[in-house]
Amino acid sequence: MPNLYPEQFITTPTELPETQTSQVKFGRSWRFDFEAGEFVLTTTGKIAESKDEDSWIDWCQKTLLTERYRYLIYSRQYGQEFEDLIRRNLNRAGNESEIKRMVTEALKVDPRTASVDNFKFTWDGDKCFYTCTVTSVRSKTATLNGEVVTG
């Protein structure tokens, strides 16, 4: 039987060349205070901007606060799926593994994200508090915090 996947079409994953990594644009966005739940204003009353890596960090935080598939304005790749953990009835180790996978998957959609690692978990009943380190393709790191209700 002939091979369904000819060798010329089989590719192996490779690291992005330095030229592609340096061409990733970081852009700008509006600065948001996630604790207060509102935009940050300048002294003149305008919404403050965040640029480059700061806008990427804001994107990461917003992504982890947005439920995937809930809002039509976002693509199907945007957001996280933490609500799925409630109906799975996993033990703590299983929930931690899934939180790690979901956070990594949500953040790696963006080409500006190089890695997501150093996860730490703290439990309070059914609530799991997590901390992780996210690194950009420009080697800037940030610590992200979040919480997930698992039951």
GROMACS .gro file of C-alpha atoms in nm:
model
  151
    1MET     CA    1   0.000   0.000   0.000
    2PRO     CA    2   0.143   0.344  -0.085
    3ASN     CA    3   0.235   0.579   0.197
    4LEU     CA    4  -0.046   0.824   0.271
    5TYR     CA    5   0.204   1.077   0.400
    6PRO     CA    6   0.482   1.126   0.149
    7GLU     CA    7   0.815   1.223   0.300
    8GLN     CA    8   0.815   1.563   0.136
    9PHE     CA    9   0.509   1.664   0.344
   10ILE     CA   10   0.631   1.533   0.678
   11THR     CA   11   0.781   1.812   0.883
   12THR     CA   12   0.929   1.817   1.227
   13PRO     CA   13   0.871   2.104   1.469
   14THR     CA   14   1.161   2.343   1.491
   15GLU     CA   15   1.249   2.648   1.694
   16LEU     CA   16   1.171   2.982   1.537
   17PRO     CA   17   1.477   3.135   1.377
   18GLU     CA   18   1.607   3.447   1.548
   19THR     CA   19   1.492   3.662   1.256
   20GLN     CA   20   1.130   3.548   1.302
   21THR     CA   21   1.144   3.592   1.678
   22SER     CA   22   1.269   3.950   1.648
   23GLN     CA   23   0.992   4.030   1.397
   24VAL     CA   24   0.713   3.955   1.646
   25LYS     CA   25   0.533   4.283   1.715
   26PHE     CA   26   0.424   4.366   2.067
   27GLY     CA   27   0.208   4.670   1.992
   28ARG     CA   28   0.014   4.869   2.248
   29SER     CA   29  -0.308   4.851   2.444
   30TRP     CA   30  -0.499   5.031   2.715
   31ARG     CA   31  -0.367   4.984   3.068
   32PHE     CA   32  -0.613   4.804   3.294
   33ASP     CA   33  -0.615   4.771   3.673
   34PHE     CA   34  -0.726   4.410   3.722
   35GLU     CA   35  -0.773   4.445   4.098
   36ALA     CA   36  -0.999   4.752   4.070
   37GLY     CA   37  -1.165   4.624   3.752
   38GLU     CA   38  -1.128   4.947   3.557
   39PHE     CA   39  -0.900   5.124   3.313
   40VAL     CA   40  -0.609   5.328   3.448
   41LEU     CA   41  -0.648   5.699   3.385
   42THR     CA   42  -0.376   5.959   3.331
   43THR     CA   43  -0.372   6.285   3.529
   44THR     CA   44  -0.563   6.445   3.241
   45GLY     CA   45  -0.842   6.184   3.261
   46LYS     CA   46  -0.748   5.989   2.949
   47ILE     CA   47  -0.702   5.613   2.946
   48ALA     CA   48  -0.333   5.530   2.993
   49GLU     CA   49  -0.149   5.321   2.733
   50SER     CA   50   0.075   5.024   2.783
   51LYS     CA   51   0.333   4.941   2.519
   52ASP     CA   52   0.552   4.653   2.409
   53GLU     CA   53   0.603   4.387   2.678
   54ASP     CA   54   0.368   4.561   2.921
   55SER     CA   55   0.080   4.529   2.675
   56TRP     CA   56   0.168   4.160   2.631
   57ILE     CA   57   0.158   4.106   3.009
   58ASP     CA   58  -0.184   4.274   3.021
   59TRP     CA   59  -0.295   4.043   2.739
   60CYS     CA   60  -0.177   3.740   2.938
   61GLN     CA   61  -0.370   3.847   3.248
   62LYS     CA   62  -0.684   3.923   3.050
   63THR     CA   63  -0.662   3.589   2.870
   64LEU     CA   64  -0.655   3.399   3.200
   65LEU     CA   65  -0.959   3.592   3.326
   66THR     CA   66  -1.169   3.528   3.014
   67GLU     CA   67  -1.370   3.209   2.973
   68ARG     CA   68  -1.311   3.052   2.631
   69TYR     CA   69  -1.610   3.028   2.392
   70ARG     CA   70  -1.828   3.257   2.609
   71TYR     CA   71  -1.792   3.582   2.411
   72LEU     CA   72  -1.847   3.592   2.036
   73ILE     CA   73  -1.608   3.885   1.993
   74TYR     CA   74  -1.305   3.666   2.076
   75SER     CA   75  -1.162   3.392   1.857
   76ARG     CA   76  -1.213   3.031   1.962
   77GLN     CA   77  -0.845   3.016   2.065
   78TYR     CA   78  -0.873   3.302   2.317
   79GLY     CA   79  -0.927   3.242   2.688
   80GLN     CA   80  -0.919   2.951   2.931
   81GLU     CA   81  -1.152   2.661   3.012
   82PHE     CA   82  -1.135   2.640   3.392
   83GLU     CA   83  -1.512   2.583   3.425
   84ASP     CA   84  -1.461   2.236   3.274
   85LEU     CA   85  -1.269   2.131   3.587
   86ILE     CA   86  -1.581   2.144   3.806
   87ARG     CA   87  -1.757   1.857   3.627
   88ARG     CA   88  -1.446   1.637   3.596
   89ASN     CA   89  -1.417   1.554   3.969
   90LEU     CA   90  -1.037   1.520   3.958
   91ASN     CA   91  -0.815   1.491   4.263
   92ARG     CA   92  -0.578   1.776   4.352
   93ALA     CA   93  -0.289   1.643   4.144
   94GLY     CA   94  -0.518   1.599   3.845
   95ASN     CA   95  -0.660   1.951   3.882
   96GLU     CA   96  -0.310   2.100   3.912
   97SER     CA   97  -0.201   1.917   3.599
   98GLU     CA   98  -0.505   2.040   3.406
   99ILE     CA   99  -0.465   2.399   3.529
  100LYS     CA  100  -0.103   2.391   3.417
  101ARG     CA  101  -0.205   2.257   3.075
  102MET     CA  102  -0.491   2.504   3.031
  103VAL     CA  103  -0.284   2.808   3.132
  104THR     CA  104   0.004   2.706   2.908
  105GLU     CA  105  -0.228   2.635   2.615
  106ALA     CA  106  -0.411   2.968   2.657
  107LEU     CA  107  -0.093   3.175   2.670
  108LYS     CA  108   0.109   2.992   2.402
  109VAL     CA  109  -0.153   3.084   2.140
  110ASP     CA  110   0.019   3.424   2.122
  111PRO     CA  111   0.347   3.423   1.926
  112ARG     CA  112   0.490   3.670   2.180
  113THR     CA  113   0.488   3.397   2.447
  114ALA     CA  114   0.804   3.185   2.460
  115SER     CA  115   0.732   2.977   2.772
  116VAL     CA  116   0.502   2.928   3.069
  117ASP     CA  117   0.656   2.752   3.369
  118ASN     CA  118   0.738   2.755   3.743
  119PHE     CA  119   0.384   2.671   3.851
  120LYS     CA  120   0.305   2.681   4.223
  121PHE     CA  121  -0.029   2.579   4.373
  122THR     CA  122  -0.199   2.657   4.703
  123TRP     CA  123  -0.534   2.511   4.804
  124ASP     CA  124  -0.814   2.650   5.021
  125GLY     CA  125  -1.099   2.399   5.015
  126ASP     CA  126  -1.220   2.373   4.655
  127LYS     CA  127  -1.026   2.684   4.548
  128CYS     CA  128  -0.687   2.643   4.386
  129PHE     CA  129  -0.462   2.948   4.376
  130TYR     CA  130  -0.183   2.926   4.120
  131THR     CA  131   0.125   3.127   4.030
  132CYS     CA  132   0.332   3.087   3.716
  133THR     CA  133   0.608   3.262   3.527
  134VAL     CA  134   0.552   3.362   3.167
  135THR     CA  135   0.843   3.457   2.939
  136SER     CA  136   0.821   3.654   2.616
  137VAL     CA  137   1.023   3.591   2.302
  138ARG     CA  138   1.225   3.896   2.407
  139SER     CA  139   1.312   3.724   2.738
  140LYS     CA  140   1.096   3.950   2.957
  141THR     CA  141   0.936   3.756   3.242
  142ALA     CA  142   0.629   3.822   3.452
  143THR     CA  143   0.459   3.640   3.736
  144LEU     CA  144   0.088   3.572   3.689
  145ASN     CA  145  -0.153   3.477   3.966
  146GLY     CA  146  -0.497   3.326   3.941
  147GLU     CA  147  -0.755   3.113   4.111
  148VAL     CA  148  -0.976   2.829   4.000
  149VAL     CA  149  -1.279   2.680   4.174
  150THR     CA  150  -1.270   2.305   4.116
  151GLY     CA  151  -1.583   2.184   4.285
   0.00000   0.00000   0.00000
